[in-house]
Coordinates of C-alpha atoms and ligand atoms in Angstrom, one line a residue:
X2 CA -66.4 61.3 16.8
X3 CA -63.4 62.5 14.8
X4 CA -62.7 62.0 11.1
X5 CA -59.8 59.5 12.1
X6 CA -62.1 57.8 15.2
X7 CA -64.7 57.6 11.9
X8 CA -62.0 56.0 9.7
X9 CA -61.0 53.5 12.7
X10 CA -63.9 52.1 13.1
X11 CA -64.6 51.7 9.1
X12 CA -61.2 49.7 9.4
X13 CA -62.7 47.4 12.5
X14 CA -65.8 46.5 10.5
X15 CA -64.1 45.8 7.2
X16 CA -62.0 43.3 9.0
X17 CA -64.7 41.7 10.7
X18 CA -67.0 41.1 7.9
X19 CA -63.3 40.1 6.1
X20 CA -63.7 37.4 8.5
X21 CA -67.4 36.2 7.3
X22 CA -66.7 36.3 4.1
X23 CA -63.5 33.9 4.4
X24 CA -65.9 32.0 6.3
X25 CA -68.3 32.2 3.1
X26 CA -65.3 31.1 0.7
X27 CA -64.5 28.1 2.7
X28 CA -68.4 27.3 2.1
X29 CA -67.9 27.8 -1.8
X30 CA -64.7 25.8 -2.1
X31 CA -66.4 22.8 -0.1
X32 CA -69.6 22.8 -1.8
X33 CA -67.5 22.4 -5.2
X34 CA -64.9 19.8 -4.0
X35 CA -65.8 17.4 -0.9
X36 CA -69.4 18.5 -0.2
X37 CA -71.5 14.9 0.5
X38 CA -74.7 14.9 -2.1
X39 CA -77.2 15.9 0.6
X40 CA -75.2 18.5 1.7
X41 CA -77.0 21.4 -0.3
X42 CA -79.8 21.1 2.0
X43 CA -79.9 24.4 3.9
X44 CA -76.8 25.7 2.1
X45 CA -78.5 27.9 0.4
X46 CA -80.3 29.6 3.6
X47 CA -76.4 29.3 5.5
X48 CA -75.0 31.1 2.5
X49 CA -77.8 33.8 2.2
X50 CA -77.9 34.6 6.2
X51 CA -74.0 35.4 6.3
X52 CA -74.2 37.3 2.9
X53 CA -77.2 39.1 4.4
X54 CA -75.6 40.4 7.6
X55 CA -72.5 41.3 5.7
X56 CA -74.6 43.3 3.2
X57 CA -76.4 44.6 6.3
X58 CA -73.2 45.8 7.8
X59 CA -72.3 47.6 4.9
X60 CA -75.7 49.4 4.1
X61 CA -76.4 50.7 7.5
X62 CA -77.0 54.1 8.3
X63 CA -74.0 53.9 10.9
X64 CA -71.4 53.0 8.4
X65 CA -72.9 55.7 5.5
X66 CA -72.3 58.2 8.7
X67 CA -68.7 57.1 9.6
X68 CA -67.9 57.3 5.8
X69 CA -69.3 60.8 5.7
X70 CA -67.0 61.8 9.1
X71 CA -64.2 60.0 7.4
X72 CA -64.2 62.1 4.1
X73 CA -63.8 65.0 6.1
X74 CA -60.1 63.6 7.5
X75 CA -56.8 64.3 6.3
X76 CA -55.6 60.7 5.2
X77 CA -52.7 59.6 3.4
X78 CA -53.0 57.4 -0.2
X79 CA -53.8 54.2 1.6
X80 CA -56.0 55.6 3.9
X81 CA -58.2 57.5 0.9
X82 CA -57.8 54.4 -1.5
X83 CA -59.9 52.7 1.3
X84 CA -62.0 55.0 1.8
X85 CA -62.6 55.4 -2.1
X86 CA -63.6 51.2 -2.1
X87 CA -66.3 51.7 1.1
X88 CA -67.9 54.3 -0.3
X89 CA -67.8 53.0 -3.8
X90 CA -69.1 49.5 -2.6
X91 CA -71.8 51.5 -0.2
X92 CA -73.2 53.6 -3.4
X93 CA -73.7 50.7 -5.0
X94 CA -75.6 48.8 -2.7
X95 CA -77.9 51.4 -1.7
X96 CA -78.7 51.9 -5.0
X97 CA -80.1 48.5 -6.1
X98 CA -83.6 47.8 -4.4
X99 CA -83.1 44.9 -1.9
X100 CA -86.0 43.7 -4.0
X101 CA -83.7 43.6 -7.1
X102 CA -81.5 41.8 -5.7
X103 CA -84.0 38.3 -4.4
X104 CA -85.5 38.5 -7.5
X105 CA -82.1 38.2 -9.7
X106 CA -80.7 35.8 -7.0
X107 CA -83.7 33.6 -7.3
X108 CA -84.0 34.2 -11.1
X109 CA -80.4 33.1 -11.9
X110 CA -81.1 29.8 -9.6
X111 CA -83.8 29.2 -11.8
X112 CA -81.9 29.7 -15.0
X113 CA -79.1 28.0 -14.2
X114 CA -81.1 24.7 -13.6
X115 CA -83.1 25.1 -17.0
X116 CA -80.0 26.3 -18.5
X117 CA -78.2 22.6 -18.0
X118 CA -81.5 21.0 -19.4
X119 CA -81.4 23.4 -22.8
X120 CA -77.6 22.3 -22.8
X121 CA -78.1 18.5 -22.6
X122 CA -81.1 18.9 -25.5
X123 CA -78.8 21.7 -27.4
X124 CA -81.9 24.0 -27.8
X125 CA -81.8 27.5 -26.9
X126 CA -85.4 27.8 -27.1
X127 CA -85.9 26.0 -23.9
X128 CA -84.1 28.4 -22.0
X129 CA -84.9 31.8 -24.0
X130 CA -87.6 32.5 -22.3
X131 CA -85.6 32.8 -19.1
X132 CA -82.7 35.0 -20.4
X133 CA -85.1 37.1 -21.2
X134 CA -85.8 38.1 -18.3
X135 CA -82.9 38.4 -17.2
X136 CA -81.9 40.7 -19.3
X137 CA -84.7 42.7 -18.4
X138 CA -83.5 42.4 -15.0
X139 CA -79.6 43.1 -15.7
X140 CA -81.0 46.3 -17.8
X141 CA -83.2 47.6 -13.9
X142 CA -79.7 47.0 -12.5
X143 CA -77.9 49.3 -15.0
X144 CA -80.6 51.8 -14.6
X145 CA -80.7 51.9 -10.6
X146 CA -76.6 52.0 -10.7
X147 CA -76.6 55.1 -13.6
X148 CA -73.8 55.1 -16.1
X149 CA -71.6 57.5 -18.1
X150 CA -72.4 57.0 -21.7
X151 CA -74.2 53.9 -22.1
X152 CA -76.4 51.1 -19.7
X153 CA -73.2 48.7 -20.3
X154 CA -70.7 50.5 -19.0
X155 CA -72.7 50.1 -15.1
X156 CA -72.1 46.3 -15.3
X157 CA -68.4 46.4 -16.9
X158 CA -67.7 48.4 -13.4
X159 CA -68.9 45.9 -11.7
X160 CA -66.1 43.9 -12.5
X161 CA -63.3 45.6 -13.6
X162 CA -63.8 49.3 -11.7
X163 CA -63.6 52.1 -14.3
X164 CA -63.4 50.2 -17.7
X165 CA -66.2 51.4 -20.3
X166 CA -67.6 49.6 -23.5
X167 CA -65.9 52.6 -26.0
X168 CA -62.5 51.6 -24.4
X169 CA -62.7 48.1 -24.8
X170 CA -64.0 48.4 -27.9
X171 CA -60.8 50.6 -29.1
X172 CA -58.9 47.6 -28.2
X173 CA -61.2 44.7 -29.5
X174 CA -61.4 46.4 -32.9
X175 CA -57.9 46.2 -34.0
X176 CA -57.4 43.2 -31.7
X177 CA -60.1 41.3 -34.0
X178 CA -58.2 42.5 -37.7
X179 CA -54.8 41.1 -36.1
X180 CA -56.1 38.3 -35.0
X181 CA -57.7 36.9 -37.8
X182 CA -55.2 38.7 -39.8
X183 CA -52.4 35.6 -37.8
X184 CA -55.2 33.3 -38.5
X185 CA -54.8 32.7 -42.0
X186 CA -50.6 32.7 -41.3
X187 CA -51.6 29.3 -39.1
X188 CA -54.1 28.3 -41.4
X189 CA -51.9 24.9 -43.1
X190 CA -50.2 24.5 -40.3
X191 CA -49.5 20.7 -38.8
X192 CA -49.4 21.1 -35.2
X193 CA -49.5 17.9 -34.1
X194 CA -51.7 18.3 -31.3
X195 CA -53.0 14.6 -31.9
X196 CA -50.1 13.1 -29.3
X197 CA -51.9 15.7 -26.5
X198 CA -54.6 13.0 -26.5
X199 CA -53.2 9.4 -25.9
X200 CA -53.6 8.0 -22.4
X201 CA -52.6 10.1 -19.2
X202 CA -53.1 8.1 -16.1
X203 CA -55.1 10.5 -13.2
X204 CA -52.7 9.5 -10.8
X205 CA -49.9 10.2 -12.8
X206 CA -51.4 13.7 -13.6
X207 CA -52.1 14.7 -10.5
X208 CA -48.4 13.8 -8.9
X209 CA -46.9 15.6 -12.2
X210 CA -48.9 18.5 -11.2
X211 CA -48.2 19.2 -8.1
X212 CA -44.4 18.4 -9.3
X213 CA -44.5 21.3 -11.3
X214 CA -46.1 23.4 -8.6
X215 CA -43.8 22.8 -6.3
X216 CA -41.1 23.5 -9.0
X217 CA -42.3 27.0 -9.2
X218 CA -42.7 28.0 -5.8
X219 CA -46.5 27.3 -5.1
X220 CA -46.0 26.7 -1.5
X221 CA -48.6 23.7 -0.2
X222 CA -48.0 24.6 3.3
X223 CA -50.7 27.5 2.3
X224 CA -52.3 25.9 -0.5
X225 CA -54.0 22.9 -1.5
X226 CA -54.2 21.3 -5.5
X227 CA -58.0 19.5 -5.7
X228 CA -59.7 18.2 -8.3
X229 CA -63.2 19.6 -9.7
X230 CA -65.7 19.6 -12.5
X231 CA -64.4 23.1 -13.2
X232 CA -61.3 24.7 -12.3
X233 CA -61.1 27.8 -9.8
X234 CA -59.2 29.5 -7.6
X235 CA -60.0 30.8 -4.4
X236 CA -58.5 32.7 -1.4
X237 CA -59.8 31.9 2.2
X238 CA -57.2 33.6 4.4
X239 CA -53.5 35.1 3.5
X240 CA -51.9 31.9 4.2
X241 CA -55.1 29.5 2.9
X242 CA -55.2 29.5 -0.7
X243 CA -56.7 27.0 -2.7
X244 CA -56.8 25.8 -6.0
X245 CA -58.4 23.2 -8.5
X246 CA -58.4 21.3 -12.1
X247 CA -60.0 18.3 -13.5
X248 CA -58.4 15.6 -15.5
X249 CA -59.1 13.8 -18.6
X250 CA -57.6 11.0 -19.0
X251 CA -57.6 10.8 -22.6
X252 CA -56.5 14.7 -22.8
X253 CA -53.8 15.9 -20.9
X254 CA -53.7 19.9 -21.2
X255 CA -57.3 20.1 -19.2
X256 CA -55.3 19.0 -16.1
X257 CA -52.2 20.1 -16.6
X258 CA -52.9 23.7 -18.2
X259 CA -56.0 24.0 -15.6
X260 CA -53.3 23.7 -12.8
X261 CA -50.9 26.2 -14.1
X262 CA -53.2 28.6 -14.8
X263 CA -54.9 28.4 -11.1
X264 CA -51.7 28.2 -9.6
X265 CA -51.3 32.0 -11.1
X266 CA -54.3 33.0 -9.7
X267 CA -53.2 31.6 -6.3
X268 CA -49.8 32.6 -6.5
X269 CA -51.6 36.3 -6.7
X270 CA -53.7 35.4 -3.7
X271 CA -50.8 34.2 -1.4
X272 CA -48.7 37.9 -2.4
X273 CA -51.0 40.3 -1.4
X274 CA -50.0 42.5 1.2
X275 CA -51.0 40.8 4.5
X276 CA -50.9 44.1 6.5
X277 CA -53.9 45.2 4.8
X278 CA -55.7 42.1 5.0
X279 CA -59.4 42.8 5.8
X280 CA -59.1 46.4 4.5
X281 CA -60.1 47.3 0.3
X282 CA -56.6 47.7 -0.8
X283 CA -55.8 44.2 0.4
X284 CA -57.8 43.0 -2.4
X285 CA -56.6 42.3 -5.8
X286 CA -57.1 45.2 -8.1
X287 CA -59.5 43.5 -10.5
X288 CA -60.2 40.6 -12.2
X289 CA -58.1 41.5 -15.4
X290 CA -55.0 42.1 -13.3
X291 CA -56.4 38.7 -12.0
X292 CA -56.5 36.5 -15.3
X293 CA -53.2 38.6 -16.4
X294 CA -51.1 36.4 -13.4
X295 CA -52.9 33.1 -14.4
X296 CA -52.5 33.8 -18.3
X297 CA -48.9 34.2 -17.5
X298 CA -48.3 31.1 -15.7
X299 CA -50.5 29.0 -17.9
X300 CA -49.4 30.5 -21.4
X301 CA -46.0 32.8 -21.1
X302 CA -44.7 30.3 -18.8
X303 CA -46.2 26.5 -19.4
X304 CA -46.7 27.3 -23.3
X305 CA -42.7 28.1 -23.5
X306 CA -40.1 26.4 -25.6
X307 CA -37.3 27.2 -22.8
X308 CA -40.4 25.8 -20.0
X309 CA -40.4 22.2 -21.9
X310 CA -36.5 22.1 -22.5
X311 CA -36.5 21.8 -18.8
X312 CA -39.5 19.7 -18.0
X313 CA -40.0 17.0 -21.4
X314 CA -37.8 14.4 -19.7
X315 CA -39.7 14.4 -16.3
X316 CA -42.9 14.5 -18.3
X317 CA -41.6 11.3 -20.3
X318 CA -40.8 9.6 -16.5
X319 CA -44.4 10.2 -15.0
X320 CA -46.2 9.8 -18.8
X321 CA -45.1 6.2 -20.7
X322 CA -47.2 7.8 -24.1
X323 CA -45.2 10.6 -24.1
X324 CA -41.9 8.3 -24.4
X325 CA -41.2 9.0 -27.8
X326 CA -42.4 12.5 -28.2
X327 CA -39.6 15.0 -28.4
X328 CA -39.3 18.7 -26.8
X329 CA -40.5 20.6 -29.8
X330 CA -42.7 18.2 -31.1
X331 CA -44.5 18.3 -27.6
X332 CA -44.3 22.4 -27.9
X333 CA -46.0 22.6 -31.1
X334 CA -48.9 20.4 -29.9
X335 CA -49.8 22.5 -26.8
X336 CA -49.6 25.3 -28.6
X337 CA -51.7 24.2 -31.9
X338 CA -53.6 26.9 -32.8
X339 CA -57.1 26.1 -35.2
X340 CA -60.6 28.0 -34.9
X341 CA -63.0 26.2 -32.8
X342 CA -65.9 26.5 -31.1
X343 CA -65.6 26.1 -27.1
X344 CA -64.2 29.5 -25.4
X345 CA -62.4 27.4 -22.4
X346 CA -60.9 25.2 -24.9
X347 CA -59.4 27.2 -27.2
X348 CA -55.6 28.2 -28.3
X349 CA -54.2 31.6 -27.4
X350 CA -54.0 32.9 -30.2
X351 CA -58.3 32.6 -30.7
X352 CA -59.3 32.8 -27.2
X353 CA -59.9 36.6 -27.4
X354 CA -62.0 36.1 -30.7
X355 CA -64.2 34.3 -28.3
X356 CA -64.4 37.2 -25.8
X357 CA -65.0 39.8 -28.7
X358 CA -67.9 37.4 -29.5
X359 CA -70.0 37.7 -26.0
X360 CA -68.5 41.4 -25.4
X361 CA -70.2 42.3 -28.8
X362 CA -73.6 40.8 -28.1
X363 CA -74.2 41.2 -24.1
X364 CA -73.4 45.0 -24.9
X365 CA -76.6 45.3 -27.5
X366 CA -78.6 43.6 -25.4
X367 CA -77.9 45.2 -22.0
X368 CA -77.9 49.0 -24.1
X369 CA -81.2 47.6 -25.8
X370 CA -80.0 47.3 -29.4
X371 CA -80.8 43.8 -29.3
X372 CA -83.5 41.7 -27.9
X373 CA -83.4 38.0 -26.5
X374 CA -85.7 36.9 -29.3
X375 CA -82.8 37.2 -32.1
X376 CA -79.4 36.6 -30.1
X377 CA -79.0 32.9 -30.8
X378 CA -79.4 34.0 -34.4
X379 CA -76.6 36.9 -34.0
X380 CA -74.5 34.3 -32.6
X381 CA -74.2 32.1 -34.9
X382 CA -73.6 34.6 -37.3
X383 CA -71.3 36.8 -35.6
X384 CA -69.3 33.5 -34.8
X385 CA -69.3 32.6 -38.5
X386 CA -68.4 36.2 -39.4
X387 CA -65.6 36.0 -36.5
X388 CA -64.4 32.2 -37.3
X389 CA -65.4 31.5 -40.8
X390 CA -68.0 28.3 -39.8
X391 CA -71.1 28.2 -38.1
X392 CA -71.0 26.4 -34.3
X393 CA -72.9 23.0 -35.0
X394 CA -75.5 23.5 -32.7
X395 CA -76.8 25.7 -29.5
X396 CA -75.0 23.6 -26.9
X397 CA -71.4 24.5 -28.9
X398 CA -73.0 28.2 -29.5
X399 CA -75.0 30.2 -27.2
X400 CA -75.6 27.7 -24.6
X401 CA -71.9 27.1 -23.7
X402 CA -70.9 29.1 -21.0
X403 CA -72.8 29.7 -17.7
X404 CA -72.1 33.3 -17.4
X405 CA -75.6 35.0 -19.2
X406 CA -77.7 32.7 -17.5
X407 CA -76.4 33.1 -13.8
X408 CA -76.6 36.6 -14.7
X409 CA -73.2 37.7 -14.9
X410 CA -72.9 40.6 -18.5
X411 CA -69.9 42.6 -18.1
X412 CA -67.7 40.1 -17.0
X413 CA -66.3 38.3 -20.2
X414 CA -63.9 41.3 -21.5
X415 CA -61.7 40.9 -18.2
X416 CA -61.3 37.3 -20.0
X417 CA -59.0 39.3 -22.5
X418 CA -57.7 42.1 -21.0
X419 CA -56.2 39.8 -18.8
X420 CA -54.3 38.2 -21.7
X421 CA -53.4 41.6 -22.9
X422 CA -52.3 42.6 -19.8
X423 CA -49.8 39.1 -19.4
X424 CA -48.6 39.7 -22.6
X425 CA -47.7 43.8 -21.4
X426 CA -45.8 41.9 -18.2
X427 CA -43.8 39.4 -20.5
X428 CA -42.0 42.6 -22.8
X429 CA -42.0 44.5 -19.4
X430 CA -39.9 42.2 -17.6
X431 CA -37.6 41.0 -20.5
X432 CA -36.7 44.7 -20.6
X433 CA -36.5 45.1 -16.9
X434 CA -34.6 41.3 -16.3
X435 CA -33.2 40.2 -19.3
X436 CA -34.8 37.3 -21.2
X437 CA -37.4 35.6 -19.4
X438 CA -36.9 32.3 -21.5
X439 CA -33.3 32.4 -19.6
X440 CA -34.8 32.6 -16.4
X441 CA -37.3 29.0 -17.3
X442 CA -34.0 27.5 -18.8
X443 CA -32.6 28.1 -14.9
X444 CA -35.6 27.1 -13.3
X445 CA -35.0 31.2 -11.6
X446 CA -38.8 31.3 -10.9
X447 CA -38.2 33.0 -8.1
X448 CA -37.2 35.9 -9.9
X449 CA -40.0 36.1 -12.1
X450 CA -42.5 35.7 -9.1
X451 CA -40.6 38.7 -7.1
X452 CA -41.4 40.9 -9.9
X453 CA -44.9 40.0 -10.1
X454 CA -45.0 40.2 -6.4
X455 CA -43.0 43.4 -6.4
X456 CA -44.9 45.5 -9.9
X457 CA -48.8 44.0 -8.8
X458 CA -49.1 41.8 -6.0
X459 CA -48.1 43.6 -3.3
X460 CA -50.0 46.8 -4.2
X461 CA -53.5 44.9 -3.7
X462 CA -55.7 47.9 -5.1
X463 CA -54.2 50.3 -3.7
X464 CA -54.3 51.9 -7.4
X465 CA -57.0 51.6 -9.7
X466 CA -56.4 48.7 -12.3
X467 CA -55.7 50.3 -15.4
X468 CA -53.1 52.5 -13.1
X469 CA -52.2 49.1 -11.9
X470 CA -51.2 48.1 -15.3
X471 CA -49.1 51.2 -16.6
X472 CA -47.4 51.5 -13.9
X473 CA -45.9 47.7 -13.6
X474 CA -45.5 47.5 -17.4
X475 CA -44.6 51.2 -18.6
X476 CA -47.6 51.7 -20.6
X477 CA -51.5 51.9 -21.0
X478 CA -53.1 48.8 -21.9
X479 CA -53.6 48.0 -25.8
X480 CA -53.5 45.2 -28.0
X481 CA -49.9 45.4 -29.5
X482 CA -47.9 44.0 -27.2
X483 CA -50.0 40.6 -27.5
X484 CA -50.1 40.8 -31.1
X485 CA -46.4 40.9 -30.8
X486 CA -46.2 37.9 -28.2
X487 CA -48.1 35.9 -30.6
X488 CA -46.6 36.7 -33.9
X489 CA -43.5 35.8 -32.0
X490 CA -44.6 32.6 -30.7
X491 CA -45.8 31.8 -34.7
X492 CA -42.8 32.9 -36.3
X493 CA -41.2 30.1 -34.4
X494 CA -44.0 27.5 -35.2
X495 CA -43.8 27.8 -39.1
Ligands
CO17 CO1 -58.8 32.4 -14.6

């Protein structure tokens, strides 16, 4: 068999297990919308067989052969880039003991369950224990992958291929002194925010959503608006993409934030270049470049002055409490910006002190600089070092988010760097379009989605992400441009 014949048959598998794997998503994205209560039964063993054959698939002797007989082909960019992602995902797995992996699957199923009971009581202690071991766990997985310069960096590449703890760190560091820096400029502030919390009818919520949606170009002949506990975004097939939020009737950003900032997501999913569906590069490039499209939509776009210029006086005809709230009154609420304790609900302008938080501790523990026994303790006082209070108890601490205990360190900083990154696209495209605030005053979102289609979208990963990001916005990531963004957006609030 040649190199090419090699390659071609690569491309034939990837496509087929491409298929199993939509299959798999559709499973996800019914068990966390329409599923009946007594569904779950056997889910777990339908969900495990197809992830086993796919995994199968891709660990076999056959495919570690044809990648072999590949490498040794001529192949242009796209071609390599593919390979590059198959043999990258093929390391990995035949690295991790298939023993590894039951016992962290089973582990985190475990965790999860105690972790809801520890929440409801707000006491940590009831699910240390547990995190404990996975951390021990998380630290064999570090170990059996290898890493550059410390255990960390293995699980960071999990998620965002490439990015290391030192150069997050180099961005956290002076992100964290401008942050809190901005902070005390907000400090006596009167936002206003109060008006964001008088009554907002369901109905009415979910009709003004998919108003807006449709305003900006998400098309629902290939995607669908539902309502969850908590939003996601999830791709099935190129022209199936489909989206959630959940309302609160007495809060209206949940549902109307939570939509925008799927729809980014979504609007990602539905661009990516369908030739290459099936194949690696027809992914998205990470999940930074990921959170960068939905941070745009949710907070560059929806958090706009020019946005609610054009869309106050619909919001007064679908909302009767929102009657007598003006344009700029009804901008300064949704963009009030106070230190809190919950990561998904906070402002832009703290959000990242949240991340900087979790990035902090899940990298001592995973390098073994901290143990399990004192990290509720370093929380809190991290937090208070970070926020200036101490979180009132566990369940508004350390037992918040369900990331640790379902065994998923590594992940957080994309949180960020996905805001960085949105930020990066805002300056980039004001230079390359003129102002983007005169594009929302024209209701041009077509323009600003063909050059998020045209700069990321429609490269998939065809480049590696932090390529990804200097080549659609001229430079390597950083902190400044979001520190400008923001000290923008203030200078108008005060
Ligand atoms: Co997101």
């Amino acid at each position: 068999m040649s190199g090419k014949e090699a390659y071609e048959k690569l491309a034939e598998i990837s496509r087929k297990t491409a298929y199993f794997s939509a299959a798999l998503s559709l499973v996800f994205w019914d068990q966390r919308t329409y599923m009946p209560p007594e569904g779950y039964r056997y889910r777990g063993e339908l969900i495990s067989t197809i992830r086993g054959y796919i995994h199968s698939v891709w660990t076999s002797d056959e495919v570690g052969e044809l990648i072999r007989r590949a490498e040794d082909e001529e192949l242009d960019h796209v071609e390599r880039m593919n390979l590059y992602w198959w043999r990258r995902n093929y390391e990995k797995n035949k690295k991790i003991p298939s023993r590894l992996v039951m016992d962290m699957s089973r582990l985190a199923t475990r965790t999860v369950e105690v972790w809801k009971k520890a929440r409801r009581e707000k006491n940590f202690e009831i699910v240390k224990p547990l995190l404990g071991e996975m951390v021990e766990l998380l630290r064999k997985r570090a170990d059996a992958l290898g890493y550059g310069e410390e255990p960390y960096d293995a699980l960071l590449d999990d998620y965002e291929p490439g990015l290391t703890a030192r150069f997050v760190e180099k961005i956290f560091e002076p992100l964290e002194r401008e942050i809190k820096r901005l902070l005390d400029r907000v400090r006596d502030v009167e936002f206003g925010e109060e008006i964001l919390h008088r009554h907002f009818p369901e109905d009415k919520q979910i009709q003004f959503n998919h108003y807006l949606l449709r305003e900006i170009g998400y098309d629902f002949n290939r995607g669908r608006l539902d309502k969850t506990v908590h939003p996601f975004a999830t791709r099935i097939l190129p022209h199936d993409v489909r989206i959630t939020t959940r309302y609160h009737e007495d809060y209206l950003p949940s549902g109307l934030f939570g939509a925008l900032h799927e729809m980014g997501h979504a609007l990602y999913n539905m661009n990516l270049p369908e030739e290459y569906f099936g194949l690696p590069v027809g992914n998205p490039a990470s999940l930074s470049l990921h959170e960068s499209q939905s941070r745009f939509w949710e907070n560059v776009v929806g958090r706009s002055l020019a946005f609610w210029k054009v869309y106050m006086e619909d919001a007064r005809k679908y909302f009767d409490s929102l009657r007598d709230v003006g344009v700029e009154q009804f901008y300064r609420a949704v963009n009030a910006m106070k230190p809190s304790t919950i990561r998904v609900e906070a402002d832009e302008l703290t959000y990242n002190l949240h991340i900087i938080l979790r990035f902090r501790l899940e990298r001592a523990l995973i390098n073994g600089q901290m143990e399990v026994e004192d990290v509720r303790d370093a929380w809190n006082e991290t937090f208070r070092q970070l926020f200036g209070f101490y979180p009132p108890d566990d369940s508004e601490g350390i037992l918040q988010d369900i990331h640790w205990y379902s065994g998923s360190m590594g992940y957080f900083p994309t949180y960020a760097l996905g805001n960085l990154i949105s930020a990066q696209i805002y300056f980039r495209m004001n230079e390359e379009m003129g102002s983007i605030h005169e594009l929302i005053l024209n209701r041009r979102f077509g323009d600003i989605l063909g050059w998020l289609r045209e700069k990321i979208h429609r490269h998939g990963s065809i480049y590696m992400p932090m390529e990804l990001v200097k080549m659609a916005t001229g430079k390597e990531l950083g902190y400044e441009d979001f520190v400008r963004y923001i000290e923008e957006k203030i200078s108008n609030l005060i």
